[in-house]
mmCIF file of C-alpha atoms in Angstrom:
data_model
loop_
_atom_site.group_PDB
_atom_site.id
_atom_site.type_symbol
_atom_site.label_atom_id
_atom_site.label_comp_id
_atom_site.label_asym_id
_atom_site.label_seq_id
_atom_site.Cartn_x
_atom_site.Cartn_y
_atom_site.Cartn_z
ATOM 1 C CA UNK A 279 15.260 13.303 7.197
ATOM 2 C CA UNK A 280 13.686 12.208 10.478
ATOM 3 C CA UNK A 281 11.409 9.281 11.311
ATOM 4 C CA UNK A 282 8.308 11.465 11.082
ATOM 5 C CA UNK A 283 9.178 12.349 7.497
ATOM 6 C CA UNK A 284 9.721 8.671 6.692
ATOM 7 C CA UNK A 285 6.326 7.732 8.138
ATOM 8 C CA UNK A 286 4.737 10.482 6.070
ATOM 9 C CA UNK A 287 6.440 9.105 2.968
ATOM 10 C CA UNK A 288 5.181 5.610 3.788
ATOM 11 C CA UNK A 289 1.607 6.911 3.993
ATOM 12 C CA UNK A 290 1.949 8.683 0.651
ATOM 13 C CA UNK A 291 3.561 5.612 -0.951
ATOM 14 C CA UNK A 292 0.418 3.537 -0.503
ATOM 15 C CA UNK A 293 -1.482 5.964 -2.718
ATOM 16 C CA UNK A 294 1.325 6.531 -5.195
ATOM 17 C CA UNK A 295 2.156 2.969 -6.178
ATOM 18 C CA UNK A 296 -1.108 2.345 -8.050
ATOM 19 C CA UNK A 297 -0.238 5.164 -10.430
ATOM 20 C CA UNK A 298 2.566 3.040 -11.867
ATOM 21 C CA UNK A 299 1.955 0.463 -14.604
ATOM 22 C CA UNK A 300 2.091 -2.652 -12.442
ATOM 23 C CA UNK A 301 0.717 -5.933 -13.845
ATOM 24 C CA UNK A 302 -1.099 -6.642 -10.561
ATOM 25 C CA UNK A 303 -2.360 -4.599 -7.597
ATOM 26 C CA UNK A 304 0.182 -3.861 -4.884
ATOM 27 C CA UNK A 305 -0.173 -6.291 -1.997
ATOM 28 C CA UNK A 306 2.320 -4.846 0.470
ATOM 29 C CA UNK A 307 4.572 -1.806 0.858
ATOM 30 C CA UNK A 308 7.384 -1.911 3.408
ATOM 31 C CA UNK A 309 10.373 0.361 4.165
ATOM 32 C CA UNK A 310 13.486 -1.094 2.564
ATOM 33 C CA UNK A 311 17.233 -0.727 2.970
ATOM 34 C CA UNK A 312 19.430 1.443 5.117
ATOM 35 C CA UNK A 313 19.602 4.525 2.905
ATOM 36 C CA UNK A 314 19.850 7.798 4.797
ATOM 37 C CA UNK A 315 18.658 10.281 2.159
ATOM 38 C CA UNK A 316 15.811 8.954 0.002
ATOM 39 C CA UNK A 317 12.686 7.146 1.236
ATOM 40 C CA UNK A 318 12.749 3.622 -0.213
ATOM 41 C CA UNK A 319 10.080 0.899 -0.102
ATOM 42 C CA UNK A 320 9.771 -2.718 -1.194
ATOM 43 C CA UNK A 321 6.514 -3.285 -3.068
ATOM 44 C CA UNK A 322 5.006 -6.730 -3.646
ATOM 45 C CA UNK A 323 2.515 -7.020 -6.507
ATOM 46 C CA UNK A 324 1.424 -10.503 -7.502
ATOM 47 C CA UNK A 325 4.523 -12.677 -7.793
ATOM 48 C CA UNK A 326 6.864 -9.764 -8.477
ATOM 49 C CA UNK A 327 8.650 -7.255 -6.262
ATOM 50 C CA UNK A 328 9.625 -3.668 -6.948
ATOM 51 C CA UNK A 329 11.574 -0.821 -5.378
ATOM 52 C CA UNK A 330 9.586 2.382 -4.935
ATOM 53 C CA UNK A 331 11.574 5.462 -4.044
ATOM 54 C CA UNK A 332 10.836 9.066 -3.228
ATOM 55 C CA UNK A 333 13.838 11.175 -4.139
ATOM 56 C CA UNK A 334 14.941 13.749 -1.587
ATOM 57 C CA UNK A 335 14.811 16.873 -3.749
ATOM 58 C CA UNK A 336 16.621 18.932 -1.138
ATOM 59 C CA UNK A 337 19.640 16.772 -2.019
ATOM 60 C CA UNK A 338 18.862 16.065 -5.695
ATOM 61 C CA UNK A 339 17.597 19.419 -7.042
ATOM 62 C CA UNK A 340 16.584 18.017 -10.457
ATOM 63 C CA UNK A 341 15.445 14.421 -9.845
ATOM 64 C CA UNK A 342 14.338 13.958 -13.468
ATOM 65 C CA UNK A 343 18.037 13.772 -14.304
ATOM 66 C CA UNK A 344 18.327 10.575 -12.284
ATOM 67 C CA UNK A 345 15.868 8.785 -14.552
ATOM 68 C CA UNK A 346 17.519 10.197 -17.661
ATOM 69 C CA UNK A 347 20.840 8.767 -16.512
ATOM 70 C CA UNK A 348 19.246 5.426 -15.631
ATOM 71 C CA UNK A 349 17.854 5.208 -19.148
ATOM 72 C CA UNK A 350 21.261 5.971 -20.662
ATOM 73 C CA UNK A 351 22.971 3.436 -18.403
ATOM 74 C CA UNK A 352 20.418 0.702 -19.130
ATOM 75 C CA UNK A 353 20.733 1.278 -22.862
ATOM 76 C CA UNK A 354 24.511 1.140 -22.659
ATOM 77 C CA UNK A 355 24.443 -2.039 -20.569
ATOM 78 C CA UNK A 356 22.137 -3.680 -23.119
ATOM 79 C CA UNK A 357 24.934 -3.395 -25.698
ATOM 80 C CA UNK A 358 27.422 -5.018 -23.307
ATOM 81 C CA UNK A 359 25.684 -8.221 -22.279
ATOM 82 C CA UNK A 360 29.085 -9.796 -21.652
ATOM 83 C CA UNK A 361 29.461 -7.678 -18.509
ATOM 84 C CA UNK A 362 26.803 -9.812 -16.747
ATOM 85 C CA UNK A 363 25.966 -6.788 -14.609
ATOM 86 C CA UNK A 364 22.273 -6.572 -13.791
ATOM 87 C CA UNK A 365 20.716 -3.104 -14.128
ATOM 88 C CA UNK A 366 17.250 -2.782 -12.528
ATOM 89 C CA UNK A 367 14.525 -1.942 -15.066
ATOM 90 C CA UNK A 368 12.471 1.239 -14.710
ATOM 91 C CA UNK A 369 8.693 0.805 -14.465
ATOM 92 C CA UNK A 370 6.788 3.667 -16.069
ATOM 93 C CA UNK A 371 3.700 5.437 -14.777
ATOM 94 C CA UNK A 372 0.231 4.830 -16.219
ATOM 95 C CA UNK A 373 0.216 8.323 -17.735
ATOM 96 C CA UNK A 374 3.259 7.493 -19.852
ATOM 97 C CA UNK A 375 5.824 9.358 -17.769
ATOM 98 C CA UNK A 376 8.714 7.638 -16.010
ATOM 99 C CA UNK A 377 7.861 9.141 -12.609
ATOM 100 C CA UNK A 378 4.980 10.298 -10.421
ATOM 101 C CA UNK A 379 4.555 13.497 -8.408
ATOM 102 C CA UNK A 380 2.567 13.342 -5.182
ATOM 103 C CA UNK A 381 0.310 16.061 -3.803
ATOM 104 C CA UNK A 382 3.227 17.628 -1.953
ATOM 105 C CA UNK A 383 5.367 17.770 -5.083
ATOM 106 C CA UNK A 384 7.438 14.732 -4.087
ATOM 107 C CA UNK A 385 9.185 12.847 -6.902
ATOM 108 C CA UNK A 386 8.664 9.053 -7.039
ATOM 109 C CA UNK A 387 10.011 6.362 -9.333
ATOM 110 C CA UNK A 388 9.636 2.588 -9.468
ATOM 111 C CA UNK A 389 12.134 -0.094 -10.473
ATOM 112 C CA UNK A 390 11.935 -3.853 -10.795
ATOM 113 C CA UNK A 391 13.510 -5.756 -7.910
ATOM 114 C CA UNK A 392 16.167 -8.143 -9.182
ATOM 115 C CA UNK A 393 14.862 -11.671 -8.460
ATOM 116 C CA UNK A 394 16.801 -14.122 -6.305
ATOM 117 C CA UNK A 395 19.079 -11.324 -5.123
ATOM 118 C CA UNK A 396 20.001 -10.298 -1.617
ATOM 119 C CA UNK A 397 22.103 -7.688 0.122
ATOM 120 C CA UNK A 398 24.586 -8.257 2.922
ATOM 121 C CA UNK A 399 24.516 -6.636 6.339
ATOM 122 C CA UNK A 400 28.198 -7.511 6.751
ATOM 123 C CA UNK A 401 30.943 -9.363 4.918
ATOM 124 C CA UNK A 402 31.226 -12.914 6.225
ATOM 125 C CA UNK A 403 34.281 -14.179 4.345
ATOM 126 C CA UNK A 404 36.988 -13.116 1.925
ATOM 127 C CA UNK A 405 35.240 -14.575 -1.109
ATOM 128 C CA UNK A 406 32.411 -12.122 -0.562
ATOM 129 C CA UNK A 407 35.007 -9.348 -0.416
ATOM 130 C CA UNK A 408 36.488 -10.530 -3.706
ATOM 131 C CA UNK A 409 33.017 -10.529 -5.253
ATOM 132 C CA UNK A 410 32.626 -6.907 -4.201
ATOM 133 C CA UNK A 411 35.877 -6.011 -5.930
ATOM 134 C CA UNK A 412 34.793 -7.888 -9.033
ATOM 135 C CA UNK A 413 31.390 -6.208 -9.310
ATOM 136 C CA UNK A 414 32.838 -2.721 -8.844
ATOM 137 C CA UNK A 415 35.500 -3.464 -11.438
ATOM 138 C CA UNK A 416 32.870 -4.880 -13.775
ATOM 139 C CA UNK A 417 30.845 -1.689 -13.452
ATOM 140 C CA UNK A 418 33.851 0.511 -14.219
ATOM 141 C CA UNK A 419 34.742 -1.592 -17.260
ATOM 142 C CA UNK A 420 31.122 -1.483 -18.444
ATOM 143 C CA UNK A 421 30.987 2.321 -18.381
ATOM 144 C CA UNK A 422 34.571 2.897 -19.527
ATOM 145 C CA UNK A 423 33.377 3.550 -23.095
ATOM 146 C CA UNK A 424 30.273 5.519 -22.079
ATOM 147 C CA UNK A 425 30.980 9.206 -22.818
ATOM 148 C CA UNK A 426 30.579 11.241 -19.645
ATOM 149 C CA UNK A 427 28.807 13.931 -21.682
ATOM 150 C CA UNK A 428 25.809 11.626 -22.091
ATOM 151 C CA UNK A 429 25.091 11.737 -18.371
ATOM 152 C CA UNK A 430 23.532 14.653 -16.531
ATOM 153 C CA UNK A 431 24.843 15.888 -13.200
ATOM 154 C CA UNK A 432 22.364 14.621 -10.614
ATOM 155 C CA UNK A 433 24.207 15.773 -7.510
ATOM 156 C CA UNK A 434 26.301 18.904 -8.117
ATOM 157 C CA UNK A 435 29.790 18.870 -6.559
ATOM 158 C CA UNK A 436 29.276 15.397 -5.117
ATOM 159 C CA UNK A 437 32.509 14.102 -3.575
ATOM 160 C CA UNK A 438 34.225 17.465 -4.070
ATOM 161 C CA UNK A 439 35.703 17.388 -0.589
ATOM 162 C CA UNK A 440 36.904 21.021 -0.437
ATOM 163 C CA UNK A 441 33.291 22.076 -1.004
ATOM 164 C CA UNK A 442 32.096 19.999 1.954
ATOM 165 C CA UNK A 443 34.857 21.482 4.112
ATOM 166 C CA UNK A 444 33.895 25.020 3.148
ATOM 167 C CA UNK A 445 30.246 24.337 3.925
ATOM 168 C CA UNK A 446 31.222 22.840 7.278
ATOM 169 C CA UNK A 447 33.198 25.976 8.144
ATOM 170 C CA UNK A 448 30.280 28.208 7.184
ATOM 171 C CA UNK A 449 27.857 26.265 9.348
ATOM 172 C CA UNK A 450 30.310 26.018 12.238
ATOM 173 C CA UNK A 451 30.746 29.799 12.201
ATOM 174 C CA UNK A 452 27.047 30.180 12.966
ATOM 175 C CA UNK A 453 27.369 27.808 15.932
ATOM 176 C CA UNK A 454 30.389 29.405 17.561
ATOM 177 C CA UNK A 455 29.273 28.703 21.102
ATOM 178 C CA UNK A 456 30.678 26.203 23.576
ATOM 179 C CA UNK A 457 30.287 22.652 22.286
ATOM 180 C CA UNK A 458 29.868 19.325 24.099
ATOM 181 C CA UNK A 459 33.126 17.423 24.439
ATOM 182 C CA UNK A 460 32.333 14.833 21.746
ATOM 183 C CA UNK A 461 31.534 17.548 19.213
ATOM 184 C CA UNK A 462 34.603 19.598 20.178
ATOM 185 C CA UNK A 463 36.816 16.546 19.678
ATOM 186 C CA UNK A 464 35.297 15.883 16.257
ATOM 187 C CA UNK A 465 35.814 19.500 15.225
ATOM 188 C CA UNK A 466 39.438 19.304 16.361
ATOM 189 C CA UNK A 467 39.971 16.136 14.294
ATOM 190 C CA UNK A 468 38.622 17.878 11.210
ATOM 191 C CA UNK A 469 40.705 21.001 11.792
ATOM 192 C CA UNK A 470 43.891 18.959 12.119
ATOM 193 C CA UNK A 471 43.318 17.275 8.753
ATOM 194 C CA UNK A 472 41.908 20.020 6.559
ATOM 195 C CA UNK A 473 45.146 20.811 4.729
ATOM 196 C CA UNK A 474 45.014 17.720 2.511
ATOM 197 C CA UNK A 475 41.389 17.762 1.389
ATOM 198 C CA UNK A 476 42.083 19.128 -2.104
ATOM 199 C CA UNK A 477 44.476 16.433 -3.302
ATOM 200 C CA UNK A 478 42.066 14.670 -5.684
ATOM 201 C CA UNK A 479 40.408 17.821 -6.994
ATOM 202 C CA UNK A 480 43.795 19.408 -7.694
ATOM 203 C CA UNK A 481 44.830 16.365 -9.724
ATOM 204 C CA UNK A 482 41.499 16.462 -11.530
ATOM 205 C CA UNK A 483 41.825 20.162 -12.376
ATOM 206 C CA UNK A 484 45.329 19.875 -13.781
ATOM 207 C CA UNK A 485 44.444 16.850 -15.889
ATOM 208 C CA UNK A 486 46.426 14.235 -13.994
ATOM 209 C CA UNK A 487 43.252 12.305 -13.149
ATOM 210 C CA UNK A 488 40.780 11.458 -15.930
ATOM 211 C CA UNK A 489 37.085 12.065 -15.412
ATOM 212 C CA UNK A 490 35.113 8.840 -15.846
ATOM 213 C CA UNK A 491 31.566 7.599 -15.318
ATOM 214 C CA UNK A 492 31.250 6.473 -11.697
ATOM 215 C CA UNK A 493 28.577 4.958 -9.482
ATOM 216 C CA UNK A 494 29.084 7.475 -6.696
ATOM 217 C CA UNK A 495 27.841 5.349 -3.786
ATOM 218 C CA UNK A 496 29.097 1.735 -4.040
ATOM 219 C CA UNK A 497 28.798 0.935 -0.353
ATOM 220 C CA UNK A 498 28.019 -2.584 0.868
ATOM 221 C CA UNK A 499 24.275 -1.834 1.108
ATOM 222 C CA UNK A 500 24.180 -1.161 -2.630
ATOM 223 C CA UNK A 501 25.677 -4.457 -3.802
ATOM 224 C CA UNK A 502 23.377 -7.390 -4.520
ATOM 225 C CA UNK A 503 24.416 -11.037 -4.503
ATOM 226 C CA UNK A 504 22.833 -14.039 -6.177
ATOM 227 C CA UNK A 505 20.984 -15.953 -3.490
ATOM 228 C CA UNK A 506 22.100 -19.336 -4.890
ATOM 229 C CA UNK A 507 25.621 -18.846 -6.253
ATOM 230 C CA UNK A 508 26.796 -16.134 -3.874
ATOM 231 C CA UNK A 509 28.122 -14.098 -6.799
ATOM 232 C CA UNK A 510 27.758 -10.317 -6.796
ATOM 233 C CA UNK A 511 25.383 -9.480 -9.651
ATOM 234 C CA UNK A 512 24.318 -5.857 -9.346
ATOM 235 C CA UNK A 513 25.117 -2.390 -8.086
ATOM 236 C CA UNK A 514 21.905 -0.617 -7.135
ATOM 237 C CA UNK A 515 20.934 2.860 -5.897
ATOM 238 C CA UNK A 516 22.037 4.481 -9.140
ATOM 239 C CA UNK A 517 20.956 8.040 -8.270
ATOM 240 C CA UNK A 518 24.542 9.281 -8.189
ATOM 241 C CA UNK A 519 25.786 7.780 -11.465
ATOM 242 C CA UNK A 520 27.504 10.699 -13.193
ATOM 243 C CA UNK A 521 30.939 11.984 -14.188
ATOM 244 C CA UNK A 522 33.592 11.772 -11.476
ATOM 245 C CA UNK A 523 36.768 10.051 -10.358
ATOM 246 C CA UNK A 524 37.057 6.303 -9.852
ATOM 247 C CA UNK A 525 38.708 7.227 -6.565
ATOM 248 C CA UNK A 526 35.308 8.233 -5.209
ATOM 249 C CA UNK A 527 33.990 4.726 -5.835
ATOM 250 C CA UNK A 528 37.028 2.797 -4.656
ATOM 251 C CA UNK A 529 37.404 4.939 -1.547
ATOM 252 C CA UNK A 530 33.729 4.689 -0.624
ATOM 253 C CA UNK A 531 33.586 0.950 -1.265
ATOM 254 C CA UNK A 532 36.582 0.294 0.971
ATOM 255 C CA UNK A 533 35.300 2.714 3.616
ATOM 256 C CA UNK A 534 32.031 0.810 3.790
ATOM 257 C CA UNK A 535 33.413 -2.713 3.590
ATOM 258 C CA UNK A 536 36.642 -2.573 5.576
ATOM 259 C CA UNK A 537 35.406 -1.019 8.822
ATOM 260 C CA UNK A 538 34.383 -3.870 11.111
ATOM 261 C CA UNK A 539 32.907 -1.837 14.000
ATOM 262 C CA UNK A 540 30.010 0.613 14.411
ATOM 263 C CA UNK A 541 31.421 2.644 17.304
ATOM 264 C CA UNK A 542 34.279 5.179 17.357
ATOM 265 C CA UNK A 543 36.253 3.143 19.897
ATOM 266 C CA UNK A 544 36.310 0.051 17.698
ATOM 267 C CA UNK A 545 36.544 1.574 14.229
ATOM 268 C CA UNK A 546 39.364 0.048 12.243
ATOM 269 C CA UNK A 547 40.438 -0.609 8.669
ATOM 270 C CA UNK A 548 40.694 -4.329 7.859
ATOM 271 C CA UNK A 549 43.730 -4.888 5.642
ATOM 272 C CA UNK A 550 42.715 -8.404 4.596
ATOM 273 C CA UNK A 551 39.367 -7.171 3.295
ATOM 274 C CA UNK A 552 41.064 -4.279 1.530
ATOM 275 C CA UNK A 553 43.505 -6.649 -0.149
ATOM 276 C CA UNK A 554 40.785 -9.081 -1.228
ATOM 277 C CA UNK A 555 38.642 -6.322 -2.741
ATOM 278 C CA UNK A 556 41.531 -4.634 -4.552
ATOM 279 C CA UNK A 557 43.008 -7.881 -5.896
ATOM 280 C CA UNK A 558 39.690 -8.774 -7.510
ATOM 281 C CA UNK A 559 39.093 -5.218 -8.709
ATOM 282 C CA UNK A 560 42.524 -5.044 -10.354
ATOM 283 C CA UNK A 561 42.013 -8.415 -12.042
ATOM 284 C CA UNK A 562 38.610 -7.353 -13.344
ATOM 285 C CA UNK A 563 39.718 -3.959 -14.666
ATOM 286 C CA UNK A 564 43.053 -5.251 -16.049
ATOM 287 C CA UNK A 565 44.929 -2.043 -16.820
ATOM 288 C CA UNK A 566 41.984 0.366 -16.851
ATOM 289 C CA UNK A 567 43.602 2.711 -14.311
ATOM 290 C CA UNK A 568 46.708 4.672 -15.233
ATOM 291 C CA UNK A 569 49.769 5.139 -13.031
ATOM 292 C CA UNK A 570 48.618 8.426 -11.506
ATOM 293 C CA UNK A 571 45.204 7.007 -10.655
ATOM 294 C CA UNK A 572 46.890 4.117 -8.861
ATOM 295 C CA UNK A 573 49.335 6.431 -7.094
ATOM 296 C CA UNK A 574 46.476 8.472 -5.599
ATOM 297 C CA UNK A 575 44.351 5.543 -4.424
ATOM 298 C CA UNK A 576 45.618 5.760 -0.858
ATOM 299 C CA UNK A 577 44.634 9.417 -0.757
ATOM 300 C CA UNK A 578 41.103 8.417 -1.770
ATOM 301 C CA UNK A 579 40.942 5.647 0.833
ATOM 302 C CA UNK A 580 41.818 8.202 3.506
ATOM 303 C CA UNK A 581 39.801 11.106 2.079
ATOM 304 C CA UNK A 582 36.362 9.573 1.472
ATOM 305 C CA UNK A 583 35.640 8.652 5.122
ATOM 306 C CA UNK A 584 36.906 12.098 6.111
ATOM 307 C CA UNK A 585 34.489 13.641 3.622
ATOM 308 C CA UNK A 586 31.592 11.615 5.003
ATOM 309 C CA UNK A 587 32.517 12.736 8.515
ATOM 310 C CA UNK A 588 32.323 16.336 7.303
ATOM 311 C CA UNK A 589 28.875 15.725 5.861
ATOM 312 C CA UNK A 590 27.605 14.055 9.041
ATOM 313 C CA UNK A 591 29.017 16.832 11.232
ATOM 314 C CA UNK A 592 27.541 19.569 9.067
ATOM 315 C CA UNK A 593 24.139 17.897 9.096
ATOM 316 C CA UNK A 594 24.332 17.483 12.867
ATOM 317 C CA UNK A 595 24.974 21.202 13.270
ATOM 318 C CA UNK A 596 22.169 22.084 10.855
ATOM 319 C CA UNK A 597 19.583 19.962 12.615
ATOM 320 C CA UNK A 598 19.700 16.734 10.548
ATOM 321 C CA UNK A 599 18.262 18.114 7.321
ATOM 322 C CA UNK A 600 19.957 15.669 4.955
ATOM 323 C CA UNK A 601 20.589 12.296 6.619
ATOM 324 C CA UNK A 602 17.781 10.389 8.301
ATOM 325 C CA UNK A 603 18.269 9.962 12.050
ATOM 326 C CA UNK A 604 16.383 7.903 14.603
ATOM 327 C CA UNK A 605 17.872 9.393 17.763
ATOM 328 C CA UNK A 606 19.480 12.568 18.993
ATOM 329 C CA UNK A 607 23.180 12.904 18.232
ATOM 330 C CA UNK A 608 23.211 10.100 15.655
ATOM 331 C CA UNK A 609 24.926 12.135 12.951
ATOM 332 C CA UNK A 610 27.603 13.220 15.420
ATOM 333 C CA UNK A 611 28.145 9.589 16.400
ATOM 334 C CA UNK A 612 28.502 8.589 12.748
ATOM 335 C CA UNK A 613 30.955 11.416 12.132
ATOM 336 C CA UNK A 614 33.095 10.228 15.035
ATOM 337 C CA UNK A 615 33.110 6.682 13.621
ATOM 338 C CA UNK A 616 34.364 7.947 10.267
ATOM 339 C CA UNK A 617 37.031 10.118 11.882
ATOM 340 C CA UNK A 618 38.229 7.159 13.942
ATOM 341 C CA UNK A 619 38.417 5.143 10.725
ATOM 342 C CA UNK A 620 40.489 7.905 9.107
ATOM 343 C CA UNK A 621 42.893 7.853 12.042
ATOM 344 C CA UNK A 622 43.328 4.088 11.736
ATOM 345 C CA UNK A 623 43.875 4.346 7.982
ATOM 346 C CA UNK A 624 46.612 6.900 8.633
ATOM 347 C CA UNK A 625 48.416 4.529 10.988
ATOM 348 C CA UNK A 626 48.267 1.833 8.293
ATOM 349 C CA UNK A 627 49.369 4.024 5.392
ATOM 350 C CA UNK A 628 52.499 2.045 4.578
ATOM 351 C CA UNK A 629 50.630 -1.274 4.570
ATOM 352 C CA UNK A 630 47.776 0.093 2.448
ATOM 353 C CA UNK A 631 50.154 1.643 -0.074
ATOM 354 C CA UNK A 632 51.945 -1.691 -0.274
ATOM 355 C CA UNK A 633 48.684 -3.521 -0.944
ATOM 356 C CA UNK A 634 47.732 -1.038 -3.675
ATOM 357 C CA UNK A 635 51.123 -1.301 -5.366
ATOM 358 C CA UNK A 636 51.163 -5.095 -5.268
ATOM 359 C CA UNK A 637 47.566 -5.511 -6.468
ATOM 360 C CA UNK A 638 47.933 -3.272 -9.493
ATOM 361 C CA UNK A 639 51.300 -4.726 -10.449
ATOM 362 C CA UNK A 640 49.902 -8.250 -10.361
ATOM 363 C CA UNK A 641 51.909 -9.215 -7.300
ATOM 364 C CA UNK A 642 49.026 -9.887 -4.931
ATOM 365 C CA UNK A 643 46.892 -13.007 -4.905
ATOM 366 C CA UNK A 644 44.938 -12.091 -1.784
ATOM 367 C CA UNK A 645 44.947 -13.495 1.744
ATOM 368 C CA UNK A 646 43.901 -16.995 2.612
ATOM 369 C CA UNK A 647 40.200 -17.384 3.244
ATOM 370 C CA UNK A 648 38.885 -16.574 6.680
ATOM 371 C CA UNK A 649 35.477 -15.854 8.078
ATOM 372 C CA UNK A 650 34.574 -12.741 10.016
#
């Protein structure tokens, strides 16, 4: 998605929002968040705020399934009030449906904005990191007794890394000309690491890893904190809630939270943040993961940023069809950041494996507090 498409969505949003059952007229509509796939807006109506989103149906082929899953998740959470995990409420349309279609066929839905909540642009201290581990663990405990069969597949083959690699190879074969140096280096990095991409899927196929309900995208942007207490209170952007491996969530959370730099030259995996998140996650889940799941956590920590690099590279080669970009070469730049992060994770394998083992055996209490 490019900026022109986002501006078009913003224009359409102003006419769409009044078709939802709001208690007061919409006063303002502004782009919201850093999401790269869907078009998301913050709507103010009276004293309340809402999140209006147009689902990218080139990524989510059956967007109605998203709302079906949200309804199932909200109903399940209502029976587990002890989890203290806030699930945003869906706001229906005036015609009785849970969504609205615009004149171009675009799919829109509206959710209540959780009051007194805020997101973080970056982690400032280790207590925030621990809160992230707690909220992810709380989510996994909440859905641990939710049968995966009750949830539809919203994004087919999401986080199936061998599928992303195969697609990358197909696209690359159609661009078999000379490449700029930065792209050639990224391609070489991918080629050197392709042998290990099937480790999680192989364990899933042979039954060594259980399929569970997962969030699918628990990056820092999608975690909300209480403005007063500083506690993490919600995981948002629930489009990708479906059956999967907890490794997807843990790997993506650590990928997002533990890289302290935006550029390839400075990308690095922060071990203190990793330890703080995993200590809190392990305490919160308290035996939820089995021995094989724990054993393969390092593989997930390494694999998920590699997978995202594949997706960025593929989209770069295809002309930025999936991820929103604001400048030329942005997807290539992001791919290089993720590949640099993978390389740093590989150099720290022994330390990361040690952290994982200690956290899930109860031997880690986390590092002393420091600010970043």
